[in-house]
Amino acid sequence: MSNKPSIVFIKGLWNENPVFRQVLGICSTLAVTNLLANTLFMCFGVIFVTALSNFTISLIRNYIPKRTRMIVQVLIIASFVMIVDIIIKALAPEIHRFIGPYVGLIITNCIIMGRAEAFASQNKPVISLVDGLACGCGYSLILIAIACIREPLGFGTILGYTLPAKELWWHQWTIMVMPPGAFFMLASFTWFTRSLTAPKSETK
Amino acid sequence: MKKTSTTYILSFMIILCVLLGSLVSFVQLSTVDILKENEKAHKSSVIYRAFTGDNNKLTPKQYEEFITANLDQKTRSIGKRSLEIFKHKQDKSIGFIFQGLGFWDAITGIIILSDDLSTVKNIQFLNHKETPGLGARIEEQSFTDQFKGLTIDWNAPVGERVIVGASADPNAKNRVDAITGASQTSIALGAFLNTELEIIRSNLKDF
């Protein structure tokens, strides 16, 4: 297995994308993608926690007692989630009021625990940091893509700015504001991206 | 020392907890002033929205200016609690910060009553930790709008002056619809709003 930073990054971002390949982190993908601003802060939170928890776990991996490694990983992840929660609360209180419960739930995001156990606990700190960044970015890529469709169709805005000549052509798709809209978008994205990345044998 | 020994595991966990705890505490302490300012600005914006019904976004200074220019404020001590009461200088409507236990945690907000306390003019929520998508929908305009013009039946028993959810008379003027899927939040809200209304009525003397 090659551990070149560029290969690890592309794997996390696309080839082994946590959302459409590994189907991880789905709860927040469905919950926070109806407004792009909320999505961006959620993505910041996940990238921050995935990267730094991967780095920290990798840094102390040789000292972590094997029997308590899961507890240690959760402890480290929870600390970074608390930090990111405080930062978002301070920088964007209005957005925190909406996504606050989901920021707390980053602790249970399978991507973070998955990367800590599968990658960071067996690799060196810098490459683990790259892997965390890549997985966070891969998660963000899909979330932002979904939000870029849901917000204009559901609210007629993008990042809170009204779309041009909205009154002439725009008609609200209420379903895009609601969670079922995210289900449809996620399914469409998964189908589209998997059809792009599937090996030839899979498509036959 | 062996990594499998209890002493090693205990020492490792204690050191890790102290380090991570210190890191989180440092970030919390560094932002404590900003968080306080944010909380103050949020409270002012909610008070402004409750009294004016205007949902447009203003600056924190503009919210403060509205409160200073238009509202009289008083704080009453009731046991350990300080009850904040506001009175509009022009239309004499009364507002107070209510609090109560929701499904998960405390719910706080502001309710505006007419000067004779006969009707509710508006309700807005300050903080809550209800379930997103269910109980958290108490903040939505479709729910809070039901309270505008709601009659308070002061002749009814304390728990039935304002009803959130089902009642014997579905057209009762003191009733609002509960939130579908959030029965417990709705029941809790109805219960503590009635208690809070009784508290405000007995604490309005000399205001």
mmCIF file of C-alpha atoms in Angstrom:
data_model
loop_
_atom_site.group_PDB
_atom_site.id
_atom_site.type_symbol
_atom_site.label_atom_id
_atom_site.label_comp_id
_atom_site.label_asym_id
_atom_site.label_seq_id
_atom_site.Cartn_x
_atom_site.Cartn_y
_atom_site.Cartn_z
ATOM 1 C CA MET A 1 0.000 0.000 0.000
ATOM 2 C CA SER A 2 1.517 3.296 -1.100
ATOM 3 C CA ASN A 3 1.602 5.987 1.545
ATOM 4 C CA LYS A 4 2.554 8.899 -0.684
ATOM 5 C CA PRO A 5 0.685 12.011 0.529
ATOM 6 C CA SER A 6 -0.736 12.742 -2.938
ATOM 7 C CA ILE A 7 -2.076 9.192 -3.342
ATOM 8 C CA VAL A 8 -3.519 9.145 0.183
ATOM 9 C CA PHE A 9 -5.176 12.517 -0.465
ATOM 10 C CA ILE A 10 -6.780 11.470 -3.764
ATOM 11 C CA LYS A 11 -7.977 8.222 -2.189
ATOM 12 C CA GLY A 12 -9.730 10.053 0.649
ATOM 13 C CA LEU A 13 -11.098 12.728 -1.622
ATOM 14 C CA TRP A 14 -12.413 10.539 -4.443
ATOM 15 C CA ASN A 15 -11.432 6.856 -4.847
ATOM 16 C CA GLU A 16 -12.393 5.953 -1.259
ATOM 17 C CA ASN A 17 -14.668 8.922 -0.631
ATOM 18 C CA PRO A 18 -16.270 8.446 2.790
ATOM 19 C CA VAL A 19 -19.772 9.450 1.669
ATOM 20 C CA PHE A 20 -20.415 7.907 -1.742
ATOM 21 C CA ARG A 21 -17.905 5.018 -1.535
ATOM 22 C CA GLN A 22 -17.892 4.064 2.144
ATOM 23 C CA VAL A 23 -21.411 5.394 2.913
ATOM 24 C CA LEU A 24 -20.250 7.003 6.185
ATOM 25 C CA GLY A 25 -21.315 10.290 7.783
ATOM 26 C CA ILE A 26 -24.776 10.076 6.237
ATOM 27 C CA CYS A 27 -26.746 11.597 9.177
ATOM 28 C CA SER A 28 -25.129 15.003 8.924
ATOM 29 C CA THR A 29 -25.111 14.813 5.112
ATOM 30 C CA LEU A 30 -28.902 14.648 5.254
ATOM 31 C CA ALA A 31 -29.336 17.113 8.099
ATOM 32 C CA VAL A 32 -27.293 20.190 7.282
ATOM 33 C CA THR A 33 -27.298 20.424 3.486
ATOM 34 C CA ASN A 34 -30.364 22.610 2.932
ATOM 35 C CA LEU A 35 -28.321 25.803 3.414
ATOM 36 C CA LEU A 36 -24.807 26.227 2.026
ATOM 37 C CA ALA A 37 -23.568 28.412 4.916
ATOM 38 C CA ASN A 38 -24.538 25.724 7.466
ATOM 39 C CA THR A 39 -22.879 23.093 5.282
ATOM 40 C CA LEU A 40 -19.608 25.042 5.078
ATOM 41 C CA PHE A 41 -19.356 25.320 8.869
ATOM 42 C CA MET A 42 -20.181 21.629 9.285
ATOM 43 C CA CYS A 43 -17.473 20.775 6.724
ATOM 44 C CA PHE A 44 -14.988 22.976 8.591
ATOM 45 C CA GLY A 45 -15.856 21.097 11.788
ATOM 46 C CA VAL A 46 -15.424 17.656 10.271
ATOM 47 C CA ILE A 47 -12.159 18.524 8.453
ATOM 48 C CA PHE A 48 -10.752 20.063 11.653
ATOM 49 C CA VAL A 49 -11.686 17.088 13.832
ATOM 50 C CA THR A 50 -10.726 14.369 11.330
ATOM 51 C CA ALA A 51 -7.334 15.903 10.580
ATOM 52 C CA LEU A 52 -6.326 16.754 14.148
ATOM 53 C CA SER A 53 -7.665 13.585 15.761
ATOM 54 C CA ASN A 54 -5.873 11.490 13.137
ATOM 55 C CA PHE A 55 -2.652 13.433 13.772
ATOM 56 C CA THR A 56 -2.882 13.181 17.581
ATOM 57 C CA ILE A 57 -3.800 9.489 17.609
ATOM 58 C CA SER A 58 -0.952 8.722 15.238
ATOM 59 C CA LEU A 59 1.472 10.787 17.333
ATOM 60 C CA ILE A 60 0.806 8.734 20.475
ATOM 61 C CA ARG A 61 -0.065 5.435 18.756
ATOM 62 C CA ASN A 62 2.958 3.603 20.196
ATOM 63 C CA TYR A 63 2.003 4.591 23.750
ATOM 64 C CA ILE A 64 -1.736 3.858 23.605
ATOM 65 C CA PRO A 65 -2.557 0.691 25.589
ATOM 66 C CA LYS A 66 -4.197 -1.722 23.134
ATOM 67 C CA ARG A 67 -7.052 -2.616 25.474
ATOM 68 C CA THR A 68 -8.143 1.009 25.889
ATOM 69 C CA ARG A 69 -7.420 2.303 22.397
ATOM 70 C CA MET A 70 -11.088 2.891 21.513
ATOM 71 C CA ILE A 71 -11.638 4.914 24.699
ATOM 72 C CA VAL A 72 -8.527 6.956 23.960
ATOM 73 C CA GLN A 73 -9.676 7.610 20.398
ATOM 74 C CA VAL A 74 -13.139 8.724 21.543
ATOM 75 C CA LEU A 75 -11.571 10.962 24.206
ATOM 76 C CA ILE A 76 -9.338 12.676 21.657
ATOM 77 C CA ILE A 77 -12.137 13.034 19.078
ATOM 78 C CA ALA A 78 -14.555 14.385 21.727
ATOM 79 C CA SER A 79 -12.004 17.010 22.830
ATOM 80 C CA PHE A 80 -11.543 18.294 19.283
ATOM 81 C CA VAL A 81 -15.317 18.310 18.753
ATOM 82 C CA MET A 82 -15.729 20.447 21.895
ATOM 83 C CA ILE A 83 -13.060 22.824 20.596
ATOM 84 C CA VAL A 84 -14.685 23.129 17.171
ATOM 85 C CA ASP A 85 -18.087 23.627 18.836
ATOM 86 C CA ILE A 86 -16.720 26.520 20.920
ATOM 87 C CA ILE A 87 -15.050 28.067 17.844
ATOM 88 C CA ILE A 88 -18.233 27.946 15.720
ATOM 89 C CA LYS A 89 -20.275 29.269 18.671
ATOM 90 C CA ALA A 90 -17.903 32.225 18.959
ATOM 91 C CA LEU A 91 -17.485 32.959 15.233
ATOM 92 C CA ALA A 92 -20.970 32.257 13.898
ATOM 93 C CA PRO A 93 -23.549 32.117 16.716
ATOM 94 C CA GLU A 94 -26.547 32.213 14.334
ATOM 95 C CA ILE A 95 -25.274 29.237 12.364
ATOM 96 C CA HIS A 96 -24.343 27.439 15.587
ATOM 97 C CA ARG A 97 -27.930 27.761 16.777
ATOM 98 C CA PHE A 98 -29.010 25.670 13.767
ATOM 99 C CA ILE A 99 -26.170 23.187 13.365
ATOM 100 C CA GLY A 100 -25.122 23.050 17.063
ATOM 101 C CA PRO A 101 -26.727 19.650 17.772
ATOM 102 C CA TYR A 102 -25.067 18.176 14.666
ATOM 103 C CA VAL A 103 -21.650 19.601 15.604
ATOM 104 C CA GLY A 104 -21.878 17.666 18.877
ATOM 105 C CA LEU A 105 -22.751 14.587 16.857
ATOM 106 C CA ILE A 106 -19.450 14.803 14.936
ATOM 107 C CA ILE A 107 -18.175 12.602 17.807
ATOM 108 C CA THR A 108 -20.319 9.779 16.461
ATOM 109 C CA ASN A 109 -19.421 10.440 12.809
ATOM 110 C CA CYS A 110 -18.218 7.065 11.554
ATOM 111 C CA ILE A 111 -15.650 8.688 9.232
ATOM 112 C CA ILE A 112 -13.561 10.002 12.137
ATOM 113 C CA MET A 113 -13.557 6.854 14.243
ATOM 114 C CA GLY A 114 -13.072 4.783 11.088
ATOM 115 C CA ARG A 115 -9.976 6.709 9.965
ATOM 116 C CA ALA A 116 -8.545 6.749 13.508
ATOM 117 C CA GLU A 117 -8.805 2.982 13.801
ATOM 118 C CA ALA A 118 -8.011 2.022 10.197
ATOM 119 C CA PHE A 119 -5.295 4.544 9.347
ATOM 120 C CA ALA A 120 -3.988 6.784 12.140
ATOM 121 C CA SER A 121 -3.313 3.969 14.607
ATOM 122 C CA GLN A 122 -1.021 2.263 12.037
ATOM 123 C CA ASN A 123 0.671 5.171 10.234
ATOM 124 C CA LYS A 124 2.974 8.108 10.908
ATOM 125 C CA PRO A 125 1.565 11.499 12.054
ATOM 126 C CA VAL A 126 2.044 13.571 8.872
ATOM 127 C CA ILE A 127 0.530 11.021 6.516
ATOM 128 C CA SER A 128 -2.308 10.501 9.034
ATOM 129 C CA LEU A 129 -2.927 14.241 9.020
ATOM 130 C CA VAL A 130 -3.097 14.146 5.198
ATOM 131 C CA ASP A 131 -5.487 11.196 5.349
ATOM 132 C CA GLY A 132 -7.710 13.045 7.845
ATOM 133 C CA LEU A 133 -7.689 16.170 5.694
ATOM 134 C CA ALA A 134 -8.491 14.131 2.579
ATOM 135 C CA CYS A 135 -11.406 12.295 4.184
ATOM 136 C CA GLY A 136 -12.748 15.560 5.607
ATOM 137 C CA CYS A 137 -12.443 17.183 2.170
ATOM 138 C CA GLY A 138 -14.052 14.152 0.478
ATOM 139 C CA TYR A 139 -16.999 14.417 2.886
ATOM 140 C CA SER A 140 -17.168 18.187 2.300
ATOM 141 C CA LEU A 141 -17.094 17.788 -1.483
ATOM 142 C CA ILE A 142 -20.339 15.810 -1.484
ATOM 143 C CA LEU A 143 -22.027 17.963 1.175
ATOM 144 C CA ILE A 144 -21.237 21.188 -0.672
ATOM 145 C CA ALA A 145 -22.395 19.708 -3.997
ATOM 146 C CA ILE A 146 -25.721 18.656 -2.431
ATOM 147 C CA ALA A 147 -26.160 22.027 -0.684
ATOM 148 C CA CYS A 148 -25.457 23.871 -3.954
ATOM 149 C CA ILE A 149 -28.532 22.186 -5.422
ATOM 150 C CA ARG A 150 -30.821 22.074 -2.362
ATOM 151 C CA GLU A 151 -30.497 25.730 -1.334
ATOM 152 C CA PRO A 152 -31.285 27.259 -4.765
ATOM 153 C CA LEU A 153 -34.193 24.865 -5.388
ATOM 154 C CA GLY A 154 -35.565 25.064 -1.840
ATOM 155 C CA PHE A 155 -35.005 28.711 -0.931
ATOM 156 C CA GLY A 156 -34.109 30.442 -4.221
ATOM 157 C CA THR A 157 -30.834 31.624 -2.705
ATOM 158 C CA ILE A 158 -27.188 30.624 -2.653
ATOM 159 C CA LEU A 159 -25.192 31.419 0.487
ATOM 160 C CA GLY A 160 -28.142 33.612 1.461
ATOM 161 C CA TYR A 161 -27.963 35.728 -1.727
ATOM 162 C CA THR A 162 -31.093 35.764 -3.895
ATOM 163 C CA LEU A 163 -30.710 34.130 -7.313
ATOM 164 C CA PRO A 164 -30.821 36.481 -10.338
ATOM 165 C CA ALA A 165 -34.280 37.162 -11.820
ATOM 166 C CA LYS A 166 -35.718 34.713 -9.282
ATOM 167 C CA GLU A 167 -39.294 35.941 -9.682
ATOM 168 C CA LEU A 168 -39.278 35.087 -13.417
ATOM 169 C CA TRP A 169 -38.299 31.450 -13.304
ATOM 170 C CA TRP A 170 -37.994 30.141 -9.764
ATOM 171 C CA HIS A 171 -40.613 27.919 -8.167
ATOM 172 C CA GLN A 172 -40.039 26.532 -4.694
ATOM 173 C CA TRP A 173 -39.369 22.823 -4.318
ATOM 174 C CA THR A 174 -40.436 22.452 -0.684
ATOM 175 C CA ILE A 175 -39.091 18.900 -0.612
ATOM 176 C CA MET A 176 -35.556 20.268 -1.078
ATOM 177 C CA VAL A 177 -35.828 22.143 2.235
ATOM 178 C CA MET A 178 -36.925 18.958 4.002
ATOM 179 C CA PRO A 179 -34.843 15.824 4.800
ATOM 180 C CA PRO A 180 -36.430 13.708 2.001
ATOM 181 C CA GLY A 181 -34.891 16.167 -0.482
ATOM 182 C CA ALA A 182 -31.473 15.230 0.890
ATOM 183 C CA PHE A 183 -32.262 11.528 0.476
ATOM 184 C CA PHE A 184 -33.025 12.007 -3.223
ATOM 185 C CA MET A 185 -29.994 14.226 -3.796
ATOM 186 C CA LEU A 186 -27.633 11.882 -1.941
ATOM 187 C CA ALA A 187 -28.936 8.873 -3.867
ATOM 188 C CA SER A 188 -28.544 10.745 -7.195
ATOM 189 C CA PHE A 189 -25.009 11.843 -6.291
ATOM 190 C CA THR A 190 -24.010 8.373 -5.160
ATOM 191 C CA TRP A 191 -25.332 6.870 -8.405
ATOM 192 C CA PHE A 192 -23.626 9.546 -10.510
ATOM 193 C CA THR A 193 -20.243 9.463 -8.774
ATOM 194 C CA ARG A 194 -20.122 5.677 -8.499
ATOM 195 C CA SER A 195 -20.906 5.319 -12.187
ATOM 196 C CA LEU A 196 -17.937 7.611 -12.861
ATOM 197 C CA THR A 197 -15.544 5.750 -10.573
ATOM 198 C CA ALA A 198 -16.727 2.142 -10.845
ATOM 199 C CA PRO A 199 -14.189 -0.288 -12.298
ATOM 200 C CA LYS A 200 -15.200 -1.778 -15.670
ATOM 201 C CA SER A 201 -15.967 -5.187 -14.178
ATOM 202 C CA GLU A 202 -18.525 -3.574 -11.848
ATOM 203 C CA THR A 203 -20.404 -1.876 -14.652
ATOM 204 C CA LYS A 204 -20.869 -5.029 -16.727
ATOM 205 C CA MET B 1 6.575 -0.463 32.810
ATOM 206 C CA LYS B 2 4.477 -2.881 30.719
ATOM 207 C CA LYS B 3 1.818 -1.307 28.504
ATOM 208 C CA THR B 4 -0.691 -3.891 29.673
ATOM 209 C CA SER B 5 -0.257 -3.152 33.387
ATOM 210 C CA THR B 6 -3.086 -1.412 35.245
ATOM 211 C CA THR B 7 -0.702 1.261 36.550
ATOM 212 C CA TYR B 8 0.423 2.154 33.021
ATOM 213 C CA ILE B 9 -3.140 2.292 31.691
ATOM 214 C CA LEU B 10 -4.325 4.424 34.627
ATOM 215 C CA SER B 11 -1.351 6.797 34.400
ATOM 216 C CA PHE B 12 -1.763 7.118 30.619
ATOM 217 C CA MET B 13 -5.472 7.904 30.895
ATOM 218 C CA ILE B 14 -4.944 10.460 33.683
ATOM 219 C CA ILE B 15 -2.207 12.293 31.762
ATOM 220 C CA LEU B 16 -4.291 12.268 28.562
ATOM 221 C CA CYS B 17 -7.382 13.557 30.371
ATOM 222 C CA VAL B 18 -5.403 16.373 32.005
ATOM 223 C CA LEU B 19 -3.791 17.408 28.701
ATOM 224 C CA LEU B 20 -7.012 17.317 26.667
ATOM 225 C CA GLY B 21 -9.016 18.925 29.482
ATOM 226 C CA SER B 22 -6.489 21.767 29.687
ATOM 227 C CA LEU B 23 -6.640 22.265 25.911
ATOM 228 C CA VAL B 24 -10.450 22.493 25.876
ATOM 229 C CA SER B 25 -10.448 24.766 28.947
ATOM 230 C CA PHE B 26 -7.889 27.051 27.287
ATOM 231 C CA VAL B 27 -10.053 27.446 24.157
ATOM 232 C CA GLN B 28 -13.177 28.001 26.286
ATOM 233 C CA LEU B 29 -11.470 30.637 28.451
ATOM 234 C CA SER B 30 -10.029 32.401 25.385
ATOM 235 C CA THR B 31 -13.482 32.826 23.870
ATOM 236 C CA VAL B 32 -15.539 33.456 26.995
ATOM 237 C CA ASP B 33 -15.899 37.206 26.340
ATOM 238 C CA ILE B 34 -16.965 36.673 22.710
ATOM 239 C CA LEU B 35 -19.503 34.040 23.786
ATOM 240 C CA LYS B 36 -20.956 36.427 26.393
ATOM 241 C CA GLU B 37 -21.234 39.198 23.791
ATOM 242 C CA ASN B 38 -22.913 36.821 21.329
ATOM 243 C CA GLU B 39 -25.386 35.692 23.976
ATOM 244 C CA LYS B 40 -26.204 39.302 24.868
ATOM 245 C CA ALA B 41 -26.710 40.224 21.193
ATOM 246 C CA HIS B 42 -28.946 37.180 20.676
ATOM 247 C CA LYS B 43 -31.072 38.096 23.675
ATOM 248 C CA SER B 44 -31.496 41.691 22.449
ATOM 249 C CA SER B 45 -32.460 40.480 18.960
ATOM 250 C CA VAL B 46 -35.071 38.085 20.384
ATOM 251 C CA ILE B 47 -36.564 40.826 22.602
ATOM 252 C CA TYR B 48 -36.690 43.169 19.582
ATOM 253 C CA ARG B 49 -38.359 40.526 17.385
ATOM 254 C CA ALA B 50 -40.871 39.675 20.114
ATOM 255 C CA PHE B 51 -41.960 43.291 20.691
ATOM 256 C CA THR B 52 -41.946 44.454 17.057
ATOM 257 C CA GLY B 53 -42.707 41.254 15.119
ATOM 258 C CA ASP B 54 -39.997 42.428 12.701
ATOM 259 C CA ASN B 55 -37.753 39.588 11.542
ATOM 260 C CA ASN B 56 -35.295 41.780 9.634
ATOM 261 C CA LYS B 57 -31.693 41.556 10.773
ATOM 262 C CA LEU B 58 -30.236 44.621 12.511
ATOM 263 C CA THR B 59 -26.905 45.243 14.174
ATOM 264 C CA PRO B 60 -26.494 44.418 17.903
ATOM 265 C CA LYS B 61 -26.247 48.182 18.564
ATOM 266 C CA GLN B 62 -29.596 48.832 16.856
ATOM 267 C CA TYR B 63 -31.266 46.150 18.970
ATOM 268 C CA GLU B 64 -29.835 47.737 22.112
ATOM 269 C CA GLU B 65 -30.993 51.182 21.010
ATOM 270 C CA PHE B 66 -34.536 49.889 20.469
ATOM 271 C CA ILE B 67 -34.610 48.385 23.964
ATOM 272 C CA THR B 68 -33.243 51.529 25.620
ATOM 273 C CA ALA B 69 -35.600 53.855 23.734
ATOM 274 C CA ASN B 70 -38.815 51.837 23.903
ATOM 275 C CA LEU B 71 -38.784 49.527 26.893
ATOM 276 C CA ASP B 72 -38.829 49.903 30.663
ATOM 277 C CA GLN B 73 -37.039 47.029 32.368
ATOM 278 C CA LYS B 74 -37.370 45.627 35.866
ATOM 279 C CA THR B 75 -35.969 42.574 37.579
ATOM 280 C CA ARG B 76 -37.879 40.827 40.355
ATOM 281 C CA SER B 77 -36.244 38.289 42.648
ATOM 282 C CA ILE B 78 -38.340 35.201 43.185
ATOM 283 C CA GLY B 79 -36.316 32.851 45.358
ATOM 284 C CA LYS B 80 -33.099 32.125 43.462
ATOM 285 C CA ARG B 81 -34.556 33.327 40.170
ATOM 286 C CA SER B 82 -34.514 36.877 38.852
ATOM 287 C CA LEU B 83 -37.553 37.489 36.682
ATOM 288 C CA GLU B 84 -36.905 40.008 33.901
ATOM 289 C CA ILE B 85 -39.953 42.063 32.978
ATOM 290 C CA PHE B 86 -40.212 44.585 30.112
ATOM 291 C CA LYS B 87 -42.918 47.171 29.460
ATOM 292 C CA HIS B 88 -43.342 48.952 26.130
ATOM 293 C CA LYS B 89 -43.409 52.691 26.747
ATOM 294 C CA GLN B 90 -46.019 53.384 24.032
ATOM 295 C CA ASP B 91 -48.508 50.509 23.864
ATOM 296 C CA LYS B 92 -47.856 49.384 27.477
ATOM 297 C CA SER B 93 -47.549 45.719 26.456
ATOM 298 C CA ILE B 94 -45.772 43.524 28.994
ATOM 299 C CA GLY B 95 -42.995 41.075 28.143
ATOM 300 C CA PHE B 96 -41.139 38.700 30.409
ATOM 301 C CA ILE B 97 -38.455 36.073 30.112
ATOM 302 C CA PHE B 98 -40.015 32.699 30.802
ATOM 303 C CA GLN B 99 -38.233 29.474 31.593
ATOM 304 C CA GLY B 100 -39.231 25.869 32.019
ATOM 305 C CA LEU B 101 -38.157 22.311 31.502
ATOM 306 C CA GLY B 102 -38.635 20.978 27.968
ATOM 307 C CA PHE B 103 -38.203 17.382 26.851
ATOM 308 C CA TRP B 104 -34.386 17.405 27.062
ATOM 309 C CA ASP B 105 -33.355 20.567 28.865
ATOM 310 C CA ALA B 106 -34.446 24.056 29.890
ATOM 311 C CA ILE B 107 -36.376 26.181 27.407
ATOM 312 C CA THR B 108 -36.197 29.962 27.753
ATOM 313 C CA GLY B 109 -37.919 32.658 25.770
ATOM 314 C CA ILE B 110 -39.910 35.859 25.928
ATOM 315 C CA ILE B 111 -43.681 36.190 25.833
ATOM 316 C CA ILE B 112 -45.426 39.504 25.165
ATOM 317 C CA LEU B 113 -48.847 40.142 26.689
ATOM 318 C CA SER B 114 -51.321 42.975 26.171
ATOM 319 C CA ASP B 115 -51.352 45.641 28.903
ATOM 320 C CA ASP B 116 -54.472 44.079 30.538
ATOM 321 C CA LEU B 117 -52.873 40.597 30.294
ATOM 322 C CA SER B 118 -55.917 39.308 28.386
ATOM 323 C CA THR B 119 -54.094 38.244 25.207
ATOM 324 C CA VAL B 120 -50.703 37.029 24.054
ATOM 325 C CA LYS B 121 -49.135 39.358 21.467
ATOM 326 C CA ASN B 122 -46.084 37.307 20.566
ATOM 327 C CA ILE B 123 -43.734 34.586 21.743
ATOM 328 C CA GLN B 124 -40.081 34.010 20.814
ATOM 329 C CA PHE B 125 -37.584 31.468 22.078
ATOM 330 C CA LEU B 126 -34.136 32.303 23.417
ATOM 331 C CA ASN B 127 -32.549 28.917 24.060
ATOM 332 C CA HIS B 128 -33.574 25.292 24.010
ATOM 333 C CA LYS B 129 -32.068 21.883 23.360
ATOM 334 C CA GLU B 130 -35.101 20.128 21.884
ATOM 335 C CA THR B 131 -34.732 17.451 19.184
ATOM 336 C CA PRO B 132 -33.769 18.989 15.815
ATOM 337 C CA GLY B 133 -36.598 18.609 13.317
ATOM 338 C CA LEU B 134 -39.123 17.745 16.041
ATOM 339 C CA GLY B 135 -39.256 19.686 19.321
ATOM 340 C CA ALA B 136 -36.864 22.300 17.933
ATOM 341 C CA ARG B 137 -39.677 23.367 15.595
ATOM 342 C CA ILE B 138 -41.146 25.455 18.467
ATOM 343 C CA GLU B 139 -38.913 28.214 17.059
ATOM 344 C CA GLU B 140 -40.543 28.099 13.630
ATOM 345 C CA GLN B 141 -42.769 30.985 12.653
ATOM 346 C CA SER B 142 -45.666 28.651 11.807
ATOM 347 C CA PHE B 143 -45.756 27.627 15.486
ATOM 348 C CA THR B 144 -45.028 30.981 17.141
ATOM 349 C CA ASP B 145 -47.547 32.810 14.900
ATOM 350 C CA GLN B 146 -50.352 30.792 16.509
ATOM 351 C CA PHE B 147 -49.735 32.659 19.760
ATOM 352 C CA LYS B 148 -50.377 36.077 18.207
ATOM 353 C CA GLY B 149 -53.756 37.224 19.530
ATOM 354 C CA LEU B 150 -54.235 34.114 21.684
ATOM 355 C CA THR B 151 -56.707 34.739 24.510
ATOM 356 C CA ILE B 152 -55.599 33.821 28.033
ATOM 357 C CA ASP B 153 -58.509 32.290 29.940
ATOM 358 C CA TRP B 154 -57.721 33.621 33.418
ATOM 359 C CA ASN B 155 -60.948 32.063 34.786
ATOM 360 C CA ALA B 156 -59.749 28.544 33.963
ATOM 361 C CA PRO B 157 -57.637 26.479 36.409
ATOM 362 C CA VAL B 158 -53.896 27.404 36.385
ATOM 363 C CA GLY B 159 -52.848 24.595 34.003
ATOM 364 C CA GLU B 160 -55.521 25.345 31.371
ATOM 365 C CA ARG B 161 -55.305 29.079 30.800
ATOM 366 C CA VAL B 162 -53.289 28.511 27.668
ATOM 367 C CA ILE B 163 -53.535 25.094 25.973
ATOM 368 C CA VAL B 164 -50.846 23.683 23.672
ATOM 369 C CA GLY B 165 -52.341 20.672 21.892
ATOM 370 C CA ALA B 166 -55.683 18.917 22.181
ATOM 371 C CA SER B 167 -58.588 20.228 24.249
ATOM 372 C CA ALA B 168 -62.287 19.391 24.626
ATOM 373 C CA ASP B 169 -63.148 22.388 22.439
ATOM 374 C CA PRO B 170 -60.937 22.386 19.300
ATOM 375 C CA ASN B 171 -61.978 25.984 18.535
ATOM 376 C CA ALA B 172 -61.103 27.314 21.992
ATOM 377 C CA LYS B 173 -59.600 30.809 21.821
ATOM 378 C CA ASN B 174 -56.893 29.883 24.327
ATOM 379 C CA ARG B 175 -55.584 26.890 22.325
ATOM 380 C CA VAL B 176 -52.740 26.439 19.841
ATOM 381 C CA ASP B 177 -51.895 23.309 17.864
ATOM 382 C CA ALA B 178 -49.067 21.135 19.187
ATOM 383 C CA ILE B 179 -46.151 20.139 16.973
ATOM 384 C CA THR B 180 -46.628 16.800 15.235
ATOM 385 C CA GLY B 181 -43.995 14.345 16.443
ATOM 386 C CA ALA B 182 -43.061 16.515 19.416
ATOM 387 C CA SER B 183 -45.869 15.789 21.862
ATOM 388 C CA GLN B 184 -43.616 15.811 24.921
ATOM 389 C CA THR B 185 -42.117 19.218 24.070
ATOM 390 C CA SER B 186 -45.608 20.607 23.397
ATOM 391 C CA ILE B 187 -47.009 19.229 26.685
ATOM 392 C CA ALA B 188 -44.025 20.573 28.649
ATOM 393 C CA LEU B 189 -44.327 23.992 26.975
ATOM 394 C CA GLY B 190 -48.052 24.220 27.747
ATOM 395 C CA ALA B 191 -47.461 23.228 31.382
ATOM 396 C CA PHE B 192 -44.668 25.679 32.183
ATOM 397 C CA LEU B 193 -46.197 28.570 30.213
ATOM 398 C CA ASN B 194 -49.253 28.384 32.465
ATOM 399 C CA THR B 195 -47.083 28.337 35.578
ATOM 400 C CA GLU B 196 -45.063 31.280 34.279
ATOM 401 C CA LEU B 197 -48.220 33.276 33.467
ATOM 402 C CA GLU B 198 -49.384 32.847 37.064
ATOM 403 C CA ILE B 199 -45.952 34.015 38.303
ATOM 404 C CA ILE B 200 -45.972 37.130 36.112
ATOM 405 C CA ARG B 201 -49.511 38.074 37.161
ATOM 406 C CA SER B 202 -48.609 38.017 40.830
ATOM 407 C CA ASN B 203 -45.383 39.985 40.251
ATOM 408 C CA LEU B 204 -46.658 42.901 38.203
ATOM 409 C CA LYS B 205 -47.567 45.214 41.074
ATOM 410 C CA ASP B 206 -45.919 48.666 40.894
ATOM 411 C CA PHE B 207 -44.870 48.198 37.272
#
